[in-house]
Amino acid sequence: MIHQKLELPGIERIRTRFLELLRERQVSIAEHALTAWESDELEKINGSLASARTLLHQIAGTAGSLGFEELGQEARTVETEIDDHLNGADADLAICPGALIYHMSDFVQLCQTLTAAQPETAQSA
Amino acid sequence: MKILAVDDDPIILELLAHFIDTLTDHKVVLASCADEAIDVIQANARSPFDCFLLDIQMPGTDGITLAGKIRAMEPYTDTPILMLTAMSEKVYIDAAFTAGATDYVTKPFEMSELKARLSLVERAFDRRKASTGKIFATQAVSPEYNKVTPPINLHEPVAIYDVDNLIDFMALENYIQQLSRNDLFGSTAFAFTIRKIEEFHRTMSPFEFYSVLVDMGEIISDTLGGSQFLMAYAGNGTFICITESGWCPDTRALANSINLTAAKTELFDNQGQRIEPRVCAGEAIKLIWKTSASVMDAISAAHASAESASAAYQKNQNNVWQIGLTA
């Protein structure tokens, strides 16, 4: 899962920081997904999806540079799905597509697998 | 170079800082949003930045708007701006270049690619610093400014500011190279050359010559105004234009419109003599199905076509004159 060729001296420190941040981001994404799924208010649904999308966008922008290519690609895929929904014909309906929630859930699980393999630092614990 | 990097993602800022510190001799200052960037720029007014790295999508003011604000600042009219973004859609690329971006790197970026881009920017920056210096486009110019306009090489691109959709030539080259094959679908390149440009260059002061380029750039931009396009001054009196959306322009009709507008616009040199710059148009060349290298060849062909048209026009004029003498 981690790109073996990435060897900028000192990059490990940033990779660790990325994983620490990923622990927080995965929780936030899960919370936004749940809110979007359980709410019946249009603003709340779309607002939660937009917030999750911002986090996915940030993960997609850095994961590949740090060797987490699969994570970055998955983040980009889910980000694009949210964009498609928010810019699509159903954007003004108070619904959150089930498929979108499943994909966000899969992404959160991928994050958990990655962060579980990385011991928490004293700072993040 | 002294670089300002702006991104709302702390990991990107850490990566950039680490990369620049580890692999280059450049110095980097970080900002996490556009407002902070403006504050940092103002705080560094005495020691300006040499390059900017801007994320496009940020909360509040986005990177494209920030690029426009930086370009509007007097010390930064031609400072390289590299857009660092995950948004590779053409609409964002176009907006970034129109706002003044010099180049574009898609996130997640490879360190080697970023290093290569920075090296290109640095070389261009050094070249520019060593040659013409800064020339500011302005209609109301003081006599003092007129005296300090540096010499302009006829055959080299000149940076022209404050003309809609007219960007730096190096930025136009980068823009074209960044477009994917899909993006090139429906794109067309064409060019206009100012006739007798050598004569203008030979007989005018650098400021007068530059003013002719600005005026003709504005007229061309206004004439193309109804369509989506980018253009740049490539040197030797030639403006290269890239348009899209399947529009293949009738370049001769456009040249006629440009020349009609130029005829109606009263242009004078510093001695109060009326000058009458006119353009010739080259062939419109479609960029569809071309590889990156052959796209650049097509741009060169559009450039050469306009200059050939100008030369042919001049030759015809001379022939008419000679025939007249004989008759």
Short mmCIF file of C-alpha atoms in Angstrom, two decimals:
data_model
loop_
_atom_site.label_atom_id
_atom_site.label_comp_id
_atom_site.label_asym_id
_atom_site.label_seq_id
_atom_site.Cartn_x
_atom_site.Cartn_y
_atom_site.Cartn_z
CA MET A 1 0.00 0.00 0.00
CA ILE A 2 2.90 2.33 0.67
CA HIS A 3 4.93 3.39 -2.34
CA GLN A 4 8.38 1.93 -1.74
CA LYS A 5 10.26 4.27 -4.10
CA LEU A 6 9.43 7.44 -2.18
CA GLU A 7 12.63 8.27 -0.35
CA LEU A 8 13.00 11.95 0.37
CA PRO A 9 15.23 12.20 3.45
CA GLY A 10 13.15 12.99 6.52
CA ILE A 11 9.83 12.23 4.80
CA GLU A 12 8.94 9.70 7.51
CA ARG A 13 8.19 12.50 9.97
CA ILE A 14 5.62 14.01 7.59
CA ARG A 15 4.16 10.59 6.82
CA THR A 16 3.65 10.01 10.55
CA ARG A 17 2.05 13.43 10.88
CA PHE A 18 -0.23 12.60 7.92
CA LEU A 19 -1.38 9.39 9.60
CA GLU A 20 -2.01 11.22 12.88
CA LEU A 21 -4.14 13.71 11.01
CA LEU A 22 -5.82 10.86 9.11
CA ARG A 23 -7.07 9.45 12.45
CA GLU A 24 -8.89 12.73 13.09
CA ARG A 25 -10.06 13.11 9.51
CA GLN A 26 -11.51 9.60 9.29
CA VAL A 27 -13.61 10.28 12.41
CA SER A 28 -14.85 13.54 10.92
CA ILE A 29 -15.68 11.91 7.58
CA ALA A 30 -17.63 9.16 9.38
CA GLU A 31 -19.54 11.77 11.40
CA HIS A 32 -20.37 13.80 8.29
CA ALA A 33 -21.52 10.63 6.50
CA LEU A 34 -23.78 9.67 9.41
CA THR A 35 -25.28 13.15 9.63
CA ALA A 36 -25.96 13.18 5.89
CA TRP A 37 -27.54 9.71 6.06
CA GLU A 38 -29.75 10.35 9.10
CA SER A 39 -30.88 13.89 8.37
CA ASP A 40 -33.97 14.85 6.41
CA GLU A 41 -32.94 18.48 5.98
CA LEU A 42 -31.46 19.46 2.63
CA GLU A 43 -29.00 22.00 4.04
CA LYS A 44 -27.72 19.58 6.66
CA ILE A 45 -27.29 16.75 4.16
CA ASN A 46 -25.51 18.80 1.53
CA GLY A 47 -23.49 20.71 4.14
CA SER A 48 -22.24 17.47 5.69
CA LEU A 49 -21.36 16.03 2.29
CA ALA A 50 -19.51 19.22 1.38
CA SER A 51 -17.53 19.08 4.64
CA ALA A 52 -16.61 15.45 4.02
CA ARG A 53 -15.64 16.36 0.48
CA THR A 54 -13.21 19.05 1.72
CA LEU A 55 -11.41 16.47 3.87
CA LEU A 56 -11.35 13.91 1.04
CA HIS A 57 -9.95 16.57 -1.27
CA GLN A 58 -7.10 17.28 1.15
CA ILE A 59 -6.32 13.58 1.59
CA ALA A 60 -6.38 13.06 -2.19
CA GLY A 61 -3.97 15.96 -2.63
CA THR A 62 -1.25 14.64 -0.33
CA ALA A 63 -1.62 10.87 0.11
CA GLY A 64 0.03 10.05 -3.22
CA SER A 65 3.03 12.30 -2.52
CA LEU A 66 3.60 10.40 0.75
CA GLY A 67 3.37 6.94 -0.76
CA PHE A 68 -0.28 6.20 0.10
CA GLU A 69 -1.38 5.99 -3.50
CA GLU A 70 -4.39 3.70 -3.05
CA LEU A 71 -5.74 5.89 -0.26
CA GLY A 72 -5.32 8.98 -2.43
CA GLN A 73 -7.10 7.38 -5.38
CA GLU A 74 -10.00 6.20 -3.20
CA ALA A 75 -10.30 9.66 -1.64
CA ARG A 76 -10.42 11.19 -5.13
CA THR A 77 -13.10 8.68 -6.24
CA VAL A 78 -15.39 9.44 -3.29
CA GLU A 79 -14.73 13.18 -3.66
CA THR A 80 -15.82 12.99 -7.29
CA GLU A 81 -18.95 11.02 -6.32
CA ILE A 82 -19.92 13.72 -3.82
CA ASP A 83 -19.26 16.41 -6.44
CA ASP A 84 -21.46 14.54 -8.91
CA HIS A 85 -24.28 14.34 -6.38
CA LEU A 86 -24.00 17.97 -5.23
CA ASN A 87 -23.92 19.18 -8.85
CA GLY A 88 -26.47 16.66 -10.12
CA ALA A 89 -30.21 16.57 -10.62
CA ASP A 90 -30.90 15.39 -7.03
CA ALA A 91 -28.89 18.14 -5.36
CA ASP A 92 -32.01 20.04 -4.34
CA LEU A 93 -33.70 16.98 -2.82
CA ALA A 94 -33.25 16.09 0.87
CA ILE A 95 -31.73 12.71 0.10
CA CYS A 96 -28.33 11.15 0.47
CA PRO A 97 -27.69 8.28 -1.98
CA GLY A 98 -27.06 4.98 -0.21
CA ALA A 99 -24.21 4.09 -2.55
CA LEU A 100 -22.39 7.26 -1.52
CA ILE A 101 -22.64 6.33 2.16
CA TYR A 102 -21.34 2.82 1.45
CA HIS A 103 -18.35 4.25 -0.41
CA MET A 104 -17.62 6.72 2.38
CA SER A 105 -17.84 3.84 4.85
CA ASP A 106 -15.40 1.76 2.76
CA PHE A 107 -13.05 4.73 2.71
CA VAL A 108 -13.20 5.11 6.49
CA GLN A 109 -12.38 1.41 6.83
CA LEU A 110 -9.39 1.84 4.54
CA CYS A 111 -8.22 4.70 6.74
CA GLN A 112 -8.63 2.52 9.83
CA THR A 113 -6.56 -0.26 8.30
CA LEU A 114 -3.78 2.17 7.51
CA THR A 115 -3.76 3.96 10.84
CA ALA A 116 -4.02 0.68 12.76
CA ALA A 117 -0.76 -0.43 11.17
CA GLN A 118 0.91 2.72 12.45
CA PRO A 119 1.51 2.95 16.24
CA GLU A 120 0.08 6.11 17.74
CA THR A 121 2.66 8.63 18.92
CA ALA A 122 2.60 10.00 22.44
CA GLN A 123 1.38 13.33 21.05
CA SER A 124 -1.65 11.88 19.31
CA ALA A 125 -2.52 9.30 21.96
CA MET B 1 14.55 32.37 -4.69
CA LYS B 2 12.37 33.51 -1.84
CA ILE B 3 9.09 31.59 -2.20
CA LEU B 4 5.68 32.06 -0.59
CA ALA B 5 3.65 28.82 -0.43
CA VAL B 6 -0.09 29.10 0.31
CA ASP B 7 -2.27 26.05 1.06
CA ASP B 8 -4.97 25.30 3.63
CA ASP B 9 -3.68 21.74 4.12
CA PRO B 10 -0.94 21.67 6.80
CA ILE B 11 0.50 18.46 5.32
CA ILE B 12 1.06 20.13 1.94
CA LEU B 13 2.79 23.05 3.66
CA GLU B 14 4.99 20.65 5.65
CA LEU B 15 5.82 18.71 2.48
CA LEU B 16 6.71 21.85 0.56
CA ALA B 17 8.80 23.28 3.37
CA HIS B 18 10.63 19.99 3.83
CA PHE B 19 11.17 19.50 0.12
CA ILE B 20 12.44 23.03 -0.51
CA ASP B 21 14.70 23.00 2.56
CA THR B 22 16.10 19.56 1.76
CA LEU B 23 16.57 19.65 -1.99
CA THR B 24 16.96 23.27 -3.03
CA ASP B 25 18.71 26.47 -2.01
CA HIS B 26 15.42 28.38 -1.98
CA LYS B 27 13.85 29.90 1.10
CA VAL B 28 10.15 29.26 1.71
CA VAL B 29 7.60 31.17 3.78
CA LEU B 30 4.25 29.49 4.52
CA ALA B 31 0.68 30.77 4.71
CA SER B 32 -2.48 28.74 5.31
CA CYS B 33 -5.00 31.01 3.56
CA ALA B 34 -5.24 33.93 1.15
CA ASP B 35 -5.76 36.55 3.85
CA GLU B 36 -2.68 35.36 5.73
CA ALA B 37 -0.74 35.37 2.43
CA ILE B 38 -1.66 39.01 1.79
CA ASP B 39 -0.52 39.91 5.33
CA VAL B 40 2.77 38.05 4.78
CA ILE B 41 3.30 39.78 1.43
CA GLN B 42 2.75 43.17 3.02
CA ALA B 43 5.05 42.32 5.92
CA ASN B 44 7.76 41.37 3.40
CA ALA B 45 7.38 44.51 1.27
CA ARG B 46 11.03 45.44 1.72
CA SER B 47 12.23 42.03 0.63
CA PRO B 48 9.69 40.83 -1.97
CA PHE B 49 9.08 37.22 -2.93
CA ASP B 50 10.56 35.77 -6.13
CA CYS B 51 7.96 33.04 -6.66
CA PHE B 52 4.54 31.96 -5.39
CA LEU B 53 3.10 28.45 -4.94
CA LEU B 54 -0.68 28.71 -4.61
CA ASP B 55 -3.35 26.11 -3.94
CA ILE B 56 -6.50 26.75 -5.97
CA GLN B 57 -9.21 25.48 -3.64
CA MET B 58 -9.03 27.14 -0.24
CA PRO B 59 -11.74 28.26 2.16
CA GLY B 60 -12.53 31.96 1.78
CA THR B 61 -10.54 33.56 -1.01
CA ASP B 62 -9.43 30.86 -3.46
CA GLY B 63 -6.03 30.61 -5.12
CA ILE B 64 -7.23 31.97 -8.46
CA THR B 65 -8.53 35.16 -6.85
CA LEU B 66 -5.34 35.37 -4.79
CA ALA B 67 -3.24 35.07 -7.99
CA GLY B 68 -5.17 38.00 -9.45
CA LYS B 69 -4.60 40.07 -6.29
CA ILE B 70 -0.87 39.30 -6.31
CA ARG B 71 -0.61 40.23 -10.00
CA ALA B 72 -2.25 43.58 -9.23
CA MET B 73 0.56 44.41 -6.77
CA GLU B 74 3.26 46.53 -8.36
CA PRO B 75 6.30 44.38 -7.39
CA TYR B 76 4.63 41.17 -8.61
CA THR B 77 3.41 41.96 -12.13
CA ASP B 78 5.72 39.32 -13.61
CA THR B 79 6.73 37.19 -10.62
CA PRO B 80 6.28 33.46 -11.36
CA ILE B 81 3.10 31.97 -9.87
CA LEU B 82 2.86 28.17 -9.77
CA MET B 83 -0.58 26.76 -9.07
CA LEU B 84 -0.46 23.62 -6.89
CA THR B 85 -3.80 21.91 -7.03
CA ALA B 86 -5.68 18.66 -7.19
CA MET B 87 -8.17 20.26 -9.54
CA SER B 88 -7.03 19.30 -13.00
CA GLU B 89 -10.25 20.25 -14.78
CA LYS B 90 -9.65 22.56 -17.70
CA VAL B 91 -11.99 25.22 -16.38
CA TYR B 92 -9.70 25.70 -13.35
CA ILE B 93 -6.55 25.62 -15.48
CA ASP B 94 -7.97 28.29 -17.78
CA ALA B 95 -9.07 30.46 -14.87
CA ALA B 96 -5.66 30.12 -13.18
CA PHE B 97 -3.72 31.15 -16.28
CA THR B 98 -6.13 33.99 -17.03
CA ALA B 99 -5.61 35.26 -13.47
CA GLY B 100 -1.85 35.33 -14.05
CA ALA B 101 -0.49 31.87 -13.23
CA THR B 102 2.83 31.00 -14.85
CA ASP B 103 2.58 27.24 -14.53
CA TYR B 104 0.54 24.48 -12.99
CA VAL B 105 1.35 21.32 -11.01
CA THR B 106 -1.29 18.71 -10.25
CA LYS B 107 -1.49 17.27 -6.73
CA PRO B 108 -0.47 14.77 -5.54
CA PHE B 109 2.79 15.93 -7.05
CA GLU B 110 5.97 13.97 -7.52
CA MET B 111 8.94 15.64 -5.88
CA SER B 112 10.97 15.30 -9.07
CA GLU B 113 8.26 17.07 -11.06
CA LEU B 114 8.00 19.90 -8.57
CA LYS B 115 11.78 20.27 -8.55
CA ALA B 116 11.83 20.41 -12.36
CA ARG B 117 9.05 23.00 -12.43
CA LEU B 118 10.82 25.16 -9.87
CA SER B 119 14.05 24.92 -11.88
CA LEU B 120 12.22 26.07 -15.02
CA VAL B 121 10.67 28.96 -13.13
CA GLU B 122 14.03 29.91 -11.67
CA ARG B 123 15.74 29.88 -15.07
CA ALA B 124 12.99 31.98 -16.64
CA PHE B 125 13.10 34.35 -13.68
CA ASP B 126 16.87 34.76 -14.00
CA ARG B 127 16.60 35.31 -17.77
CA ARG B 128 13.96 37.95 -17.34
CA LYS B 129 15.88 39.70 -14.60
CA ALA B 130 18.95 39.78 -16.81
CA SER B 131 17.22 41.05 -19.95
CA THR B 132 14.39 43.46 -20.26
CA GLY B 133 13.42 44.09 -16.67
CA LYS B 134 9.89 45.12 -15.89
CA ILE B 135 7.69 47.05 -18.25
CA PHE B 136 4.37 48.22 -16.96
CA ALA B 137 1.38 48.66 -19.20
CA THR B 138 -0.34 51.92 -18.58
CA GLN B 139 -2.13 54.35 -20.76
CA ALA B 140 -1.26 57.41 -18.73
CA VAL B 141 2.48 57.29 -18.41
CA SER B 142 4.64 60.03 -17.02
CA PRO B 143 7.54 61.37 -19.15
CA GLU B 144 9.91 60.04 -16.47
CA TYR B 145 8.59 56.55 -17.00
CA ASN B 146 9.00 56.94 -20.74
CA LYS B 147 12.71 57.56 -20.28
CA VAL B 148 13.30 54.40 -18.27
CA THR B 149 11.57 51.89 -20.55
CA PRO B 150 14.34 49.39 -21.27
CA PRO B 151 15.26 48.32 -24.82
CA ILE B 152 13.00 45.71 -26.35
CA ASN B 153 14.41 42.93 -28.50
CA LEU B 154 12.25 42.71 -31.62
CA HIS B 155 12.27 38.94 -31.75
CA GLU B 156 11.66 38.18 -28.07
CA PRO B 157 8.37 37.89 -26.19
CA VAL B 158 7.45 40.89 -24.08
CA ALA B 159 5.26 40.69 -20.98
CA ILE B 160 2.15 42.83 -21.47
CA TYR B 161 -0.16 43.47 -18.53
CA ASP B 162 -3.72 44.57 -17.99
CA VAL B 163 -5.08 43.26 -21.27
CA ASP B 164 -7.93 40.75 -20.87
CA ASN B 165 -6.94 37.15 -21.65
CA LEU B 166 -3.43 38.19 -22.68
CA ILE B 167 -0.89 36.20 -20.67
CA ASP B 168 2.87 35.82 -20.61
CA PHE B 169 4.26 33.77 -23.53
CA MET B 170 5.98 31.30 -21.20
CA ALA B 171 2.69 30.84 -19.34
CA LEU B 172 0.91 30.16 -22.65
CA GLU B 173 3.49 27.48 -23.51
CA ASN B 174 3.03 25.90 -20.06
CA TYR B 175 -0.75 26.12 -20.41
CA ILE B 176 -0.71 24.26 -23.73
CA GLN B 177 1.64 21.59 -22.39
CA GLN B 178 -0.66 20.99 -19.41
CA LEU B 179 -3.73 20.38 -21.52
CA SER B 180 -4.65 16.75 -21.97
CA ARG B 181 -5.59 15.30 -25.31
CA ASN B 182 -9.27 15.57 -24.36
CA ASP B 183 -8.84 19.21 -23.46
CA LEU B 184 -7.33 19.88 -26.86
CA PHE B 185 -10.47 18.58 -28.54
CA GLY B 186 -11.94 21.55 -30.35
CA SER B 187 -8.97 23.85 -29.60
CA THR B 188 -7.53 25.94 -32.42
CA ALA B 189 -4.33 28.01 -32.66
CA PHE B 190 -3.91 31.06 -34.87
CA ALA B 191 -1.83 34.21 -34.87
CA PHE B 192 -1.78 37.82 -35.98
CA THR B 193 1.38 39.67 -37.00
CA ILE B 194 1.67 43.45 -36.99
CA ARG B 195 2.80 44.50 -40.45
CA LYS B 196 6.03 46.49 -40.81
CA ILE B 197 6.94 45.62 -37.23
CA GLU B 198 10.66 45.99 -38.03
CA GLU B 199 10.02 49.57 -39.14
CA PHE B 200 8.11 50.38 -35.95
CA HIS B 201 10.88 48.80 -33.92
CA ARG B 202 13.63 50.63 -35.81
CA THR B 203 12.08 54.07 -35.73
CA MET B 204 10.37 54.14 -32.35
CA SER B 205 11.60 54.49 -28.78
CA PRO B 206 11.18 51.36 -26.64
CA PHE B 207 8.22 52.97 -24.91
CA GLU B 208 6.49 53.89 -28.18
CA PHE B 209 7.08 50.39 -29.51
CA TYR B 210 5.75 48.85 -26.33
CA SER B 211 2.68 51.09 -26.50
CA VAL B 212 1.95 49.84 -30.03
CA LEU B 213 2.10 46.25 -28.74
CA VAL B 214 -0.24 47.07 -25.85
CA ASP B 215 -2.71 48.91 -28.10
CA MET B 216 -2.78 46.14 -30.71
CA GLY B 217 -3.03 43.51 -27.96
CA GLU B 218 -6.08 45.31 -26.57
CA ILE B 219 -7.71 45.57 -30.00
CA ILE B 220 -7.13 41.86 -30.71
CA SER B 221 -8.42 40.91 -27.26
CA ASP B 222 -11.53 43.08 -27.68
CA THR B 223 -12.18 41.62 -31.15
CA LEU B 224 -12.00 38.06 -29.79
CA GLY B 225 -13.93 39.08 -26.68
CA GLY B 226 -17.07 37.10 -27.44
CA SER B 227 -15.25 33.76 -27.39
CA GLN B 228 -13.20 31.74 -24.90
CA PHE B 229 -9.52 32.25 -25.63
CA LEU B 230 -6.04 32.93 -24.28
CA MET B 231 -3.35 34.82 -26.16
CA ALA B 232 0.29 35.90 -25.72
CA TYR B 233 2.78 38.16 -27.45
CA ALA B 234 5.45 35.88 -28.92
CA GLY B 235 7.83 38.55 -30.29
CA ASN B 236 8.39 39.91 -33.80
CA GLY B 237 4.98 41.61 -33.78
CA THR B 238 3.08 38.33 -33.47
CA PHE B 239 0.25 37.54 -31.08
CA ILE B 240 -0.61 33.85 -30.73
CA CYS B 241 -4.17 32.92 -29.77
CA ILE B 242 -5.67 29.64 -28.54
CA THR B 243 -9.40 29.24 -28.68
CA GLU B 244 -11.69 26.31 -27.99
CA SER B 245 -15.27 25.00 -27.93
CA GLY B 246 -14.96 23.85 -31.51
CA TRP B 247 -14.80 27.40 -32.81
CA CYS B 248 -12.55 27.53 -35.87
CA PRO B 249 -12.31 31.23 -36.61
CA ASP B 250 -12.24 32.89 -40.00
CA THR B 251 -8.90 34.54 -39.34
CA ARG B 252 -9.01 36.86 -42.32
CA ALA B 253 -12.40 38.21 -41.26
CA LEU B 254 -10.98 38.67 -37.75
CA ALA B 255 -7.95 40.50 -39.15
CA ASN B 256 -10.30 42.82 -41.04
CA SER B 257 -12.23 43.56 -37.83
CA ILE B 258 -8.98 44.19 -35.95
CA ASN B 259 -7.72 46.52 -38.67
CA LEU B 260 -11.01 48.39 -38.85
CA THR B 261 -10.89 48.97 -35.09
CA ALA B 262 -7.22 50.00 -35.36
CA ALA B 263 -8.15 52.45 -38.12
CA LYS B 264 -10.86 53.98 -35.93
CA THR B 265 -8.47 54.19 -32.97
CA GLU B 266 -6.30 57.25 -33.28
CA LEU B 267 -2.77 56.22 -32.38
CA PHE B 268 0.11 58.68 -32.24
CA ASP B 269 3.81 58.48 -31.57
CA ASN B 270 5.65 60.78 -29.17
CA GLN B 271 6.07 63.43 -31.87
CA GLY B 272 2.33 63.58 -32.41
CA GLN B 273 2.54 61.79 -35.77
CA ARG B 274 -0.32 59.42 -36.44
CA ILE B 275 0.75 55.79 -36.71
CA GLU B 276 -1.26 53.09 -38.42
CA PRO B 277 -0.35 49.60 -37.25
CA ARG B 278 -2.28 46.86 -39.06
CA VAL B 279 -2.20 43.08 -38.76
CA CYS B 280 -2.12 40.07 -41.06
CA ALA B 281 -3.64 36.76 -39.98
CA GLY B 282 -2.20 33.29 -40.44
CA GLU B 283 -4.04 30.02 -40.90
CA ALA B 284 -6.14 28.59 -38.08
CA ILE B 285 -4.67 25.24 -37.02
CA LYS B 286 -6.76 22.69 -35.12
CA LEU B 287 -4.95 21.02 -32.22
CA ILE B 288 -7.14 17.93 -32.04
CA TRP B 289 -5.36 14.55 -31.92
CA LYS B 290 -1.94 16.13 -31.65
CA THR B 291 0.61 14.90 -29.11
CA SER B 292 2.18 17.34 -26.70
CA ALA B 293 5.24 17.81 -28.93
CA SER B 294 3.25 18.23 -32.12
CA VAL B 295 0.95 20.71 -30.41
CA MET B 296 3.97 22.92 -29.86
CA ASP B 297 4.86 22.41 -33.54
CA ALA B 298 1.32 23.48 -34.44
CA ILE B 299 1.73 26.64 -32.35
CA SER B 300 4.98 27.36 -34.19
CA ALA B 301 3.20 26.74 -37.50
CA ALA B 302 0.41 29.19 -36.56
CA HIS B 303 3.09 31.72 -35.60
CA ALA B 304 5.01 31.21 -38.87
CA SER B 305 1.81 31.34 -40.93
CA ALA B 306 0.92 34.80 -39.62
CA GLU B 307 4.44 36.10 -40.21
CA SER B 308 4.42 34.65 -43.74
CA ALA B 309 1.09 36.35 -44.42
CA SER B 310 2.56 39.63 -43.24
CA ALA B 311 5.66 39.18 -45.41
CA ALA B 312 3.52 38.21 -48.43
CA TYR B 313 1.33 41.26 -47.92
CA GLN B 314 4.39 43.48 -47.85
CA LYS B 315 5.78 41.82 -50.98
CA ASN B 316 2.47 42.34 -52.82
CA GLN B 317 2.45 45.98 -51.81
CA ASN B 318 5.97 46.39 -53.21
CA ASN B 319 5.01 44.57 -56.42
CA VAL B 320 1.96 46.79 -56.89
CA TRP B 321 4.17 49.80 -56.43
CA GLN B 322 6.73 48.51 -58.96
CA ILE B 323 4.00 47.60 -61.49
CA GLY B 324 2.62 51.07 -61.06
CA LEU B 325 6.01 52.55 -61.86
CA THR B 326 6.34 50.44 -64.99
CA ALA B 327 2.89 51.31 -66.14
#
